[in-house]
Short mmCIF file of C-alpha atoms in Angstrom, two decimals:
data_model
loop_
_atom_site.label_atom_id
_atom_site.label_comp_id
_atom_site.label_asym_id
_atom_site.label_seq_id
_atom_site.Cartn_x
_atom_site.Cartn_y
_atom_site.Cartn_z
CA MET A 1 -23.42 -13.90 -0.93
CA THR A 2 -24.02 -14.67 -4.48
CA GLY A 3 -22.36 -14.33 -7.36
CA THR A 4 -20.11 -11.60 -7.69
CA ARG A 5 -19.76 -11.04 -11.54
CA ASN A 6 -15.98 -10.97 -11.16
CA ILE A 7 -16.05 -7.74 -8.77
CA HIS A 8 -13.31 -7.89 -6.90
CA PRO A 9 -12.41 -7.16 -3.78
CA VAL A 10 -15.59 -8.94 -3.47
CA PRO A 11 -18.39 -7.31 -1.93
CA TYR A 12 -20.03 -7.79 1.86
CA SER A 13 -23.51 -8.26 -0.17
CA VAL A 14 -24.50 -8.49 -3.80
CA GLU A 15 -27.73 -9.59 -5.14
CA TYR A 16 -29.33 -9.18 -8.91
CA SER A 17 -32.48 -9.84 -10.43
CA GLU A 18 -33.78 -10.43 -13.15
CA GLY A 19 -33.09 -7.30 -16.17
CA PHE A 20 -30.58 -5.07 -17.20
CA ILE A 21 -29.34 -1.33 -18.20
CA GLU A 22 -28.54 -0.34 -21.24
CA LEU A 23 -25.78 2.36 -21.27
CA ASN A 24 -23.99 4.31 -24.34
CA GLY A 25 -22.60 7.39 -25.66
CA GLN A 26 -23.16 10.43 -23.27
CA PHE A 27 -23.71 9.03 -19.69
CA ASP A 28 -25.93 11.61 -18.33
CA LEU A 29 -25.07 11.35 -14.45
CA ARG A 30 -26.18 13.32 -10.93
CA VAL A 31 -23.73 14.12 -8.28
CA GLY A 32 -23.20 15.48 -4.92
CA CYS A 33 -21.41 18.38 -4.37
CA GLY A 34 -18.80 16.38 -2.78
CA ILE A 35 -17.50 14.51 -5.86
CA SER A 36 -14.77 17.19 -7.21
CA SER A 37 -14.55 18.10 -10.78
CA GLU A 38 -10.57 16.50 -11.09
CA LEU A 39 -12.32 13.27 -9.07
CA LEU A 40 -15.12 13.75 -11.59
CA ALA A 41 -12.64 14.25 -14.92
CA LEU A 42 -10.76 10.20 -13.69
CA TRP A 43 -14.35 8.85 -13.28
CA ASP A 44 -14.98 9.97 -17.27
CA GLU A 45 -10.88 8.64 -18.20
CA LEU A 46 -11.95 5.09 -16.58
CA LEU A 47 -15.42 5.09 -17.82
CA SER A 48 -13.63 5.53 -21.43
CA ASN A 49 -11.18 3.29 -20.62
CA PHE A 50 -13.37 -0.02 -19.50
CA THR A 51 -16.32 0.65 -22.35
CA ALA A 52 -12.66 0.55 -25.27
CA GLY A 53 -14.12 4.89 -25.79
CA THR A 54 -18.62 4.06 -26.01
CA ILE A 55 -18.93 6.18 -22.98
CA ARG A 56 -18.12 9.26 -21.92
CA LEU A 57 -19.40 11.00 -18.85
CA ASN A 58 -21.56 14.05 -18.08
CA SER A 59 -21.85 15.08 -14.80
CA THR A 60 -23.86 17.76 -13.24
CA VAL A 61 -23.69 19.11 -9.88
CA ASP A 62 -27.69 18.46 -8.26
CA ALA A 63 -27.58 20.04 -4.08
CA SER A 64 -30.66 18.44 -4.02
CA LEU A 65 -28.16 15.26 -3.53
CA PRO A 66 -26.72 13.47 -0.52
CA GLU A 67 -22.77 14.83 -1.04
CA TYR A 68 -21.33 11.40 -1.87
CA CYS A 69 -24.01 9.96 -3.94
CA ALA A 70 -24.24 10.34 -8.23
CA VAL A 71 -27.37 8.91 -10.01
CA TRP A 72 -28.70 8.31 -12.70
CA GLY A 73 -32.68 8.14 -14.36
CA LYS A 74 -35.39 8.23 -11.74
CA ASN A 75 -33.64 6.65 -8.92
CA GLY A 76 -33.50 8.39 -5.77
CA ALA A 77 -30.03 8.21 -3.62
CA LYS A 78 -30.16 7.61 0.39
CA VAL A 79 -27.28 6.87 2.45
CA ASP A 80 -26.83 3.81 4.44
CA GLU A 81 -24.02 5.00 7.31
CA GLU A 82 -23.91 1.06 8.06
CA TYR A 83 -22.25 0.85 4.77
CA SER A 84 -18.91 2.39 3.22
CA TYR A 85 -20.68 2.28 -0.25
CA THR A 86 -24.40 0.66 -1.85
CA ILE A 87 -25.27 0.71 -5.20
CA HIS A 88 -28.55 0.43 -6.47
CA ALA A 89 -29.27 -0.73 -10.32
CA ASN A 90 -33.22 -1.03 -10.86
CA CYS A 91 -35.74 0.02 -13.75
CA ASP A 92 -35.41 2.97 -12.27
CA GLY A 93 -31.71 4.01 -12.90
CA ILE A 94 -29.00 3.86 -10.82
CA ALA A 95 -27.57 5.09 -7.46
CA LEU A 96 -24.35 4.83 -5.86
CA GLU A 97 -24.43 6.09 -2.66
CA ALA A 98 -22.18 6.52 0.31
CA LYS A 99 -20.54 7.84 3.38
CA ASP A 100 -17.88 9.79 2.44
CA LEU A 101 -15.17 10.60 -0.54
CA GLN A 102 -13.41 7.02 -0.25
CA GLY A 103 -17.03 5.01 -0.35
CA ILE A 104 -18.07 6.93 -3.39
CA ARG A 105 -14.92 6.32 -5.46
CA TYR A 106 -14.71 2.97 -4.45
CA ALA A 107 -19.02 2.72 -5.61
CA TRP A 108 -17.46 3.92 -8.85
CA TYR A 109 -14.66 0.97 -9.64
CA THR A 110 -17.63 -1.53 -8.50
CA PHE A 111 -19.70 -0.30 -11.15
CA LEU A 112 -16.52 0.08 -13.32
CA GLN A 113 -16.45 -3.97 -13.16
CA LEU A 114 -20.41 -4.43 -13.22
CA LEU A 115 -20.42 -3.55 -16.94
CA GLN A 116 -20.62 -6.11 -19.65
CA ARG A 117 -20.41 -5.82 -23.46
CA ARG A 118 -23.30 -6.57 -26.34
CA GLY A 119 -22.48 -6.39 -30.14
CA ASP A 120 -20.74 -9.26 -32.15
CA ASP A 121 -17.82 -7.39 -34.44
CA ARG A 122 -17.95 -3.99 -32.05
CA ILE A 123 -19.47 -2.64 -28.92
CA THR A 124 -22.97 -1.31 -29.77
CA ALA A 125 -23.79 -1.22 -26.09
CA HIS A 126 -22.76 -1.78 -22.20
CA ALA A 127 -25.35 -3.45 -20.14
CA LEU A 128 -25.51 -3.03 -16.11
CA PRO A 129 -27.14 -6.14 -14.28
CA TYR A 130 -29.67 -4.84 -11.58
CA CYS A 131 -28.54 -5.68 -8.39
CA VAL A 132 -28.49 -3.95 -4.82
CA ILE A 133 -25.11 -4.40 -3.79
CA LEU A 134 -23.82 -3.16 -0.09
CA ASP A 135 -19.79 -2.96 0.44
CA LYS A 136 -18.08 -2.42 3.68
CA PRO A 137 -14.32 -3.34 4.54
CA CYS A 138 -13.43 -5.22 7.55
CA MET A 139 -9.76 -3.47 7.92
CA GLU A 140 -8.97 -0.01 9.24
CA PHE A 141 -5.82 -0.71 7.45
CA ARG A 142 -5.66 -2.45 3.97
CA GLY A 143 -2.37 -1.50 2.29
CA LEU A 144 0.58 -2.77 0.17
CA HIS A 145 4.21 -1.67 -0.02
CA ILE A 146 6.29 -1.33 -2.34
CA CYS A 147 9.83 -0.39 -3.58
CA ILE A 148 11.30 2.03 -5.85
CA PHE A 149 15.14 0.69 -6.74
CA PRO A 150 17.16 2.48 -9.25
CA ASP A 151 16.12 -0.11 -12.37
CA THR A 152 12.70 0.55 -11.03
CA THR A 153 10.41 2.22 -14.05
CA LEU A 154 8.10 5.14 -14.26
CA ASP A 155 5.41 3.04 -15.76
CA THR A 156 5.55 -0.24 -13.27
CA ILE A 157 5.33 3.15 -9.94
CA LYS A 158 2.28 3.95 -11.74
CA LYS A 159 0.57 0.63 -12.24
CA GLU A 160 0.96 -0.61 -8.44
CA LEU A 161 -0.65 2.58 -7.41
CA TYR A 162 -3.40 3.34 -9.19
CA MET A 163 -3.90 -0.92 -9.41
CA ALA A 164 -3.88 -0.94 -5.30
CA ALA A 165 -6.43 2.15 -5.67
CA PHE A 166 -8.80 0.69 -7.90
CA ALA A 167 -8.36 -3.24 -5.52
CA LYS A 168 -9.45 -0.63 -2.83
CA LEU A 169 -6.34 -0.41 -0.57
CA ASN A 170 -6.17 2.71 1.17
CA TYR A 171 -2.74 3.00 2.20
CA VAL A 172 0.67 2.61 0.00
CA VAL A 173 3.69 2.47 1.76
CA VAL A 174 6.86 3.63 -0.51
CA GLU A 175 10.85 2.98 -0.07
CA SER A 176 13.04 4.24 -1.88
CA TRP A 177 16.30 2.32 -2.30
CA GLY A 178 18.60 5.15 -4.11
CA GLY A 179 15.37 5.57 -6.18
CA ILE A 180 14.47 9.25 -5.49
CA LYS A 181 16.57 11.69 -5.95
CA LEU A 182 16.34 14.26 -2.92
CA ASP A 183 18.10 17.78 -1.82
CA THR A 184 18.76 16.81 1.15
CA PHE A 185 19.69 12.66 0.50
CA PRO A 186 21.99 11.42 -2.16
CA CYS A 187 21.02 9.38 -5.53
CA TRP A 188 22.78 7.96 -8.48
CA LYS A 189 23.63 10.49 -10.39
CA ASP A 190 22.68 8.49 -13.70
CA LYS A 191 19.88 6.70 -12.37
CA GLY A 192 16.38 7.27 -9.76
CA TYR A 193 14.19 9.92 -10.57
CA THR A 194 12.83 13.67 -9.85
CA LYS A 195 10.69 14.51 -7.87
CA ASP A 196 8.85 16.89 -10.90
CA GLU A 197 8.78 13.56 -12.29
CA LEU A 198 7.44 11.77 -9.67
CA ARG A 199 4.40 14.50 -8.34
CA PRO A 200 1.83 13.89 -10.88
CA ILE A 201 1.84 10.25 -10.52
CA PHE A 202 1.29 10.64 -6.98
CA GLU A 203 -0.99 12.91 -7.01
CA LYS A 204 -3.45 10.79 -9.29
CA ALA A 205 -2.63 8.05 -6.41
CA ARG A 206 -3.77 10.31 -3.55
CA LEU A 207 -7.37 11.09 -6.35
CA MET A 208 -7.76 7.70 -6.76
CA GLY A 209 -8.27 7.37 -2.95
CA LEU A 210 -4.02 6.94 -1.98
CA GLU A 211 -3.09 7.66 1.14
CA LEU A 212 1.44 7.86 0.17
CA ILE A 213 3.25 7.00 3.28
CA PRO A 214 6.80 7.35 2.65
CA LEU A 215 8.83 5.23 4.68
CA PHE A 216 12.70 5.90 5.13
CA ASN A 217 15.02 3.90 6.61
CA SER A 218 16.05 5.51 10.17
CA VAL A 219 18.37 2.62 12.09
CA GLY A 220 19.52 -0.16 9.54
CA HIS A 221 19.46 -1.18 5.65
CA ALA A 222 20.97 2.96 6.39
CA PRO A 223 22.80 3.08 2.39
CA ALA A 224 19.56 3.21 0.38
CA SER A 225 20.66 -0.43 -1.47
CA ARG A 226 20.30 -4.49 -0.53
CA ASP A 227 23.17 -5.70 0.87
CA ALA A 228 23.50 -8.40 -1.73
CA GLN A 229 24.36 -5.99 -4.20
CA GLY A 230 27.31 -4.26 -2.94
CA LYS A 231 26.44 -1.18 -3.48
CA ASN A 232 26.06 1.77 -1.30
CA VAL A 233 24.22 5.16 -2.43
CA ILE A 234 25.24 7.30 0.12
CA LEU A 235 28.55 7.01 0.77
CA GLU A 236 29.00 6.31 -3.36
CA ILE A 237 28.36 9.82 -3.84
CA GLU A 238 29.36 12.17 -0.80
CA PRO A 239 32.39 9.13 1.16
CA GLN A 240 32.00 12.07 4.03
CA TRP A 241 28.54 10.81 5.14
CA THR A 242 30.61 7.99 6.60
CA MET A 243 30.76 10.02 10.05
CA TYR A 244 26.91 9.34 10.20
CA PHE A 245 27.05 5.65 10.48
CA GLU A 246 28.97 2.60 12.02
CA PRO A 247 32.00 0.97 10.65
CA TYR A 248 30.56 -1.02 7.90
CA GLU A 249 28.40 1.31 6.65
CA TYR A 250 25.25 -0.49 7.20
CA ASP A 251 23.64 1.48 10.20
CA TRP A 252 22.75 4.92 11.42
CA CYS A 253 25.44 5.89 14.26
CA ILE A 254 22.11 7.52 16.93
CA SER A 255 24.43 8.30 19.22
CA ASN A 256 25.73 10.72 16.14
CA PRO A 257 23.59 14.17 17.09
CA ALA A 258 23.88 14.72 13.51
CA VAL A 259 22.04 12.07 12.81
CA PRO A 260 18.55 13.05 14.05
CA VAL A 261 19.53 16.71 12.49
CA LEU A 262 19.26 15.16 8.65
CA LEU A 263 16.96 12.92 8.90
CA ARG A 264 14.37 14.97 10.50
CA LYS A 265 15.29 17.30 7.34
CA ILE A 266 14.68 14.18 4.86
CA ARG A 267 11.31 13.79 6.28
CA HIS A 268 10.02 17.33 5.45
CA GLU A 269 10.96 16.40 1.90
CA LEU A 270 9.60 13.57 1.95
CA TYR A 271 6.50 15.25 3.12
CA ASP A 272 6.24 17.65 0.77
CA LEU A 273 6.70 15.95 -1.98
CA PHE A 274 4.00 12.15 -1.00
CA GLY A 275 1.43 14.89 0.46
CA GLU A 276 -0.76 14.63 3.80
CA SER A 277 -0.65 11.26 5.03
CA LYS A 278 -0.79 9.77 9.46
CA TYR A 279 2.12 8.29 8.96
CA PHE A 280 5.67 7.54 8.64
CA HIS A 281 7.59 4.74 8.59
CA ILE A 282 10.64 4.73 9.61
CA GLY A 283 11.82 0.66 8.84
CA GLY A 284 13.99 -0.16 11.32
CA ASP A 285 14.55 -4.12 10.05
CA GLU A 286 17.28 -6.27 10.18
CA ALA A 287 19.72 -3.48 12.30
CA PHE A 288 22.54 -6.65 13.17
CA PHE A 289 25.45 -4.15 12.62
CA LEU A 290 23.75 -1.03 15.42
CA ALA A 291 25.42 0.32 18.33
CA THR A 292 28.91 -0.41 17.26
CA CYS A 293 30.40 2.27 16.83
CA ASP A 294 32.95 3.77 20.15
CA ARG A 295 30.64 6.43 20.11
CA CYS A 296 27.82 3.52 21.02
CA ARG A 297 29.31 1.08 22.82
CA SER A 298 29.84 3.94 25.91
CA PHE A 299 26.30 3.24 26.15
CA PRO A 300 24.12 0.66 27.06
CA VAL A 301 22.87 -0.89 23.99
CA LYS A 302 18.88 -0.98 25.68
CA ASP A 303 19.31 2.33 27.56
CA LEU A 304 20.84 4.04 23.73
CA VAL A 305 18.40 2.64 21.12
CA ARG A 306 15.44 3.05 23.27
CA ASP A 307 16.26 6.22 23.21
CA TYR A 308 16.16 7.15 19.79
CA LEU A 309 13.49 5.38 19.01
CA ASN A 310 10.98 7.21 21.74
CA ASN A 311 13.11 10.43 20.57
CA LEU A 312 12.02 9.75 16.93
CA CYS A 313 8.56 8.76 17.59
CA ALA A 314 7.96 12.21 19.20
CA GLU A 315 9.74 14.29 16.40
CA ILE A 316 7.96 12.72 14.25
CA GLU A 317 4.20 13.10 16.58
CA SER A 318 5.29 16.81 17.13
CA GLU A 319 4.69 16.73 12.77
CA GLY A 320 1.67 15.65 12.73
CA ARG A 321 2.12 12.14 11.58
CA ARG A 322 2.41 8.75 13.71
CA MET A 323 5.44 6.52 13.65
CA MET A 324 5.38 2.76 12.01
CA MET A 325 8.32 0.61 11.72
CA TRP A 326 9.23 -2.97 11.13
CA SER A 327 8.63 -5.93 14.09
CA ASP A 328 11.52 -8.24 13.15
CA MET A 329 14.07 -6.61 16.12
CA TYR A 330 12.05 -6.98 19.27
CA LEU A 331 11.27 -10.08 18.99
CA ASP A 332 14.18 -12.97 20.16
CA PRO A 333 13.86 -16.24 17.41
CA GLU A 334 14.07 -18.63 21.00
CA ASP A 335 10.79 -17.10 21.91
CA TRP A 336 9.21 -18.26 18.80
CA LYS A 337 10.77 -21.85 18.25
CA ASP A 338 7.65 -23.59 18.53
CA HIS A 339 5.79 -21.80 16.13
CA ASP A 340 5.76 -21.48 12.40
CA TYR A 341 8.97 -19.56 11.04
CA VAL A 342 8.83 -15.85 12.80
CA PHE A 343 11.21 -13.41 11.83
CA ALA A 344 12.95 -12.36 15.46
CA ASN A 345 16.82 -11.39 15.55
CA SER A 346 16.60 -9.92 19.40
CA LYS A 347 20.04 -11.43 20.08
CA PRO A 348 21.70 -11.48 23.25
CA GLU A 349 24.61 -9.63 22.74
CA ARG A 350 21.41 -6.88 21.49
CA PRO A 351 19.07 -7.86 23.69
CA LEU A 352 16.07 -5.30 22.46
CA LYS A 353 12.91 -7.20 23.19
CA GLU A 354 13.42 -6.02 26.75
CA ILE A 355 12.89 -2.44 25.91
CA LEU A 356 9.56 -3.63 24.19
CA PRO A 357 7.47 -2.41 27.88
CA GLU A 358 9.86 0.59 27.55
CA LEU A 359 9.13 2.18 23.53
CA ASP A 360 6.40 5.02 23.91
CA LYS A 361 3.34 3.31 22.41
CA ARG A 362 2.51 5.81 19.67
CA ILE A 363 4.40 3.65 17.54
CA ILE A 364 2.75 1.47 14.88
CA ILE A 365 4.41 -1.99 14.63
CA THR A 366 3.89 -3.54 11.36
CA ASP A 367 5.09 -7.11 11.62
CA TRP A 368 6.73 -8.79 8.87
CA GLN A 369 5.90 -12.96 9.59
CA TYR A 370 6.20 -14.02 6.22
CA GLY A 371 6.64 -17.61 6.99
CA VAL A 372 2.99 -18.21 8.68
CA LEU A 373 0.57 -20.04 7.06
CA HIS A 374 -1.09 -21.03 9.98
CA GLU A 375 -2.30 -18.79 12.77
CA ASP A 376 -0.03 -15.13 13.56
CA HIS A 377 0.39 -15.21 17.78
CA THR A 378 3.44 -12.67 17.51
CA ALA A 379 0.72 -9.50 16.86
CA THR A 380 -1.22 -10.44 19.82
CA HIS A 381 2.73 -9.96 21.83
CA PHE A 382 3.15 -6.74 20.29
CA MET A 383 -0.80 -5.49 21.33
CA GLU A 384 -0.60 -6.69 24.76
CA HIS A 385 2.39 -5.32 24.93
CA GLY A 386 0.23 -2.59 23.59
CA PHE A 387 0.97 -1.22 20.31
CA ASP A 388 -1.10 -0.74 17.10
CA THR A 389 0.12 -3.53 15.25
CA ILE A 390 -0.52 -4.52 11.40
CA LEU A 391 0.41 -7.48 9.55
CA SER A 392 2.61 -8.07 6.15
CA SER A 393 2.37 -10.79 4.36
CA PHE A 394 4.90 -11.56 1.25
CA ARG A 395 4.65 -14.08 -1.55
CA HIS A 396 3.33 -17.38 -0.65
CA PRO A 397 -0.72 -17.10 -0.64
CA GLY A 398 -1.16 -19.39 2.18
CA ASN A 399 0.88 -16.52 4.47
CA ALA A 400 -1.62 -13.30 3.10
CA GLU A 401 -4.17 -16.24 3.82
CA ALA A 402 -3.22 -16.97 7.27
CA LEU A 403 -2.21 -12.99 8.44
CA ALA A 404 -5.83 -11.75 6.73
CA ARG A 405 -7.37 -14.55 9.18
CA SER A 406 -5.57 -13.76 12.24
CA ALA A 407 -5.77 -9.67 11.55
CA LYS A 408 -9.64 -9.54 11.58
CA SER A 409 -9.62 -12.48 14.43
CA GLU A 410 -7.51 -10.23 16.86
CA LYS A 411 -8.37 -6.93 15.28
CA THR A 412 -4.69 -6.33 14.64
CA MET A 413 -5.32 -2.49 12.47
CA GLY A 414 -5.19 -4.26 9.56
CA LEU A 415 -2.57 -6.56 6.67
CA LEU A 416 0.48 -4.46 5.08
CA LEU A 417 1.09 -6.79 1.41
CA THR A 418 4.88 -6.54 0.60
CA THR A 419 6.40 -6.72 -2.86
CA TRP A 420 10.26 -6.28 -2.40
CA SER A 421 12.58 -6.91 -5.16
CA TRP A 422 9.41 -9.10 -6.82
CA ALA A 423 6.80 -6.60 -7.71
CA GLU A 424 6.63 -7.73 -11.44
CA ARG A 425 6.30 -11.34 -9.94
CA GLU A 426 3.52 -10.42 -7.03
CA PHE A 427 2.20 -7.46 -9.05
CA PRO A 428 -1.18 -9.37 -10.60
CA PHE A 429 -1.67 -10.89 -7.43
CA LEU A 430 -2.62 -8.02 -5.84
CA ILE A 431 -6.34 -7.66 -7.30
CA THR A 432 -7.62 -11.14 -6.13
CA ARG A 433 -5.47 -10.27 -2.99
CA SER A 434 -7.10 -7.30 -1.52
CA SER A 435 -10.74 -9.56 -1.05
CA LEU A 436 -8.64 -11.61 1.60
CA LEU A 437 -8.68 -6.88 3.11
CA TRP A 438 -11.97 -7.19 2.43
CA HIS A 439 -14.47 -10.56 3.39
CA GLU A 440 -12.92 -13.30 1.69
CA GLU A 441 -11.02 -16.01 4.01
CA GLU A 442 -8.89 -18.18 1.08
CA LEU A 443 -8.19 -16.94 -2.45
CA SER A 444 -10.55 -19.05 -4.78
CA PHE A 445 -9.36 -16.68 -7.39
CA ILE A 446 -7.48 -19.33 -10.77
CA GLN A 447 -4.98 -17.22 -12.70
CA PRO A 448 -4.79 -14.10 -11.42
CA THR A 449 -2.75 -13.12 -14.13
CA ILE A 450 -5.39 -13.14 -17.02
CA ILE A 451 -7.61 -10.90 -14.67
CA SER A 452 -5.14 -8.36 -14.09
CA THR A 453 -4.55 -9.13 -17.51
CA SER A 454 -7.71 -7.42 -17.92
CA ILE A 455 -8.00 -4.68 -14.85
CA ILE A 456 -4.77 -3.13 -15.96
CA ARG A 457 -4.78 -2.48 -19.41
CA LYS A 458 -7.69 0.41 -18.56
CA LEU A 459 -6.31 1.57 -15.87
CA CYS A 460 -3.33 2.47 -18.01
CA PRO A 461 -3.28 2.22 -21.81
CA SER A 462 -0.38 1.06 -22.84
CA ASP A 463 -1.34 3.17 -26.90
CA GLY A 464 0.20 0.17 -28.00
CA ILE A 465 3.81 0.22 -27.23
CA HIS A 466 5.13 -2.60 -26.11
CA ASP A 467 7.43 -1.66 -23.08
CA LEU A 468 4.31 -0.27 -22.01
CA SER A 469 1.97 -2.81 -21.61
CA GLY A 470 1.38 -5.50 -19.07
CA TRP A 471 4.02 -5.21 -15.68
CA VAL A 472 6.72 -7.75 -17.29
CA HIS A 473 9.07 -6.61 -19.87
CA ASP A 474 11.00 -9.62 -20.94
CA HIS A 475 8.60 -11.99 -22.27
CA PHE A 476 10.94 -14.97 -20.60
CA GLU A 477 11.50 -13.64 -16.83
CA VAL A 478 8.42 -14.49 -15.36
CA ASP A 479 9.02 -17.46 -12.96
CA GLY A 480 13.02 -16.82 -12.67
#
């Protein structure tokens, strides 16, 4: 792999040769019939943003071209099925070629990063170096998990999603902590966003290449609020709903037949808002007071939880999706005490690790192991039990590197980067860490904040409004 000229994520193969193509004004592009007018309008917007308004796209559909190709000049187009996309730029012109819609999106994001400014006190042109780029991901699932808290701004949601798409991730798991106003579920009267406010943001994210996966906590974390904050979104508004919960009102009462009915209604409302997806995430982590009410205690806890999860999986499958859930409740800390710190919450009084053999193998385990800095073993454990597994990292760059290596070596479905309440701190690392989900083994970039600043202002222009720029609104609260 030779010089990459600041392309993120780093492509599989980049070869440069002597020479440049100069572009300015109107960029006449012939495209295959698989590229929609909506996507071309997005391409024009991004091209203008990345060239300070000096280049605008003029596209024409050419039925003679392969379905997902784009050509400028005399360059021909030939799809190489081995790669997600290829770019050829030489004296004959420019050809962006892909085998599918996602690939041509990625080709465009790489093309934008190849453009180099020309001029002194003003831009006179942009130059594209002669090159051959061959690129393909090495993971099926390249994901980001974000939270919509009551104080999360719409601008932050946009930037998280659009940067994830530009970083060539293909999935974003979106979890609402009292941040989305649903018809089927209470939300703060003075906080949160309506579906109409979120829908256009989600639609653009999908156009950019993301599949949005709704996460609704269906086991623990039922209050839709962090326990450290002393709030319960639901019961502050609907006190009668306490019947849905265990005595401490933190976990759903899974023996109550009204709970699956309510959760089904919520899922369908989320499906409508988030759009098509192959998956639905039920959360399921840190269910510390699960099955503690009198009704739940009348059943063997392992049988109760097993049947609840298997029934939930079957319902979600009947709705056309696969169920995802977090891993910690099915790992016993005693079994992993000789490894890097493992998040494990199966306890003797609630030995849920013992139900793994009996759980529906259509469930996908998202294995959050934020303490792993070397080789991971828990994913192998779940895979040996027959589960498709996705590793999940947080904060520490060494954690992301270790889990990315493990995801590749163990051939898991992929990696899910999480941000939780650290979104502003984690955001600038997204664009560089995305290379771990392609072919890089370690993070070699310095000052990812500078790289991210350069990209995000083009993806989401602020029009000179301070609070719409960057990702931190308070200059003095970056590291606190």
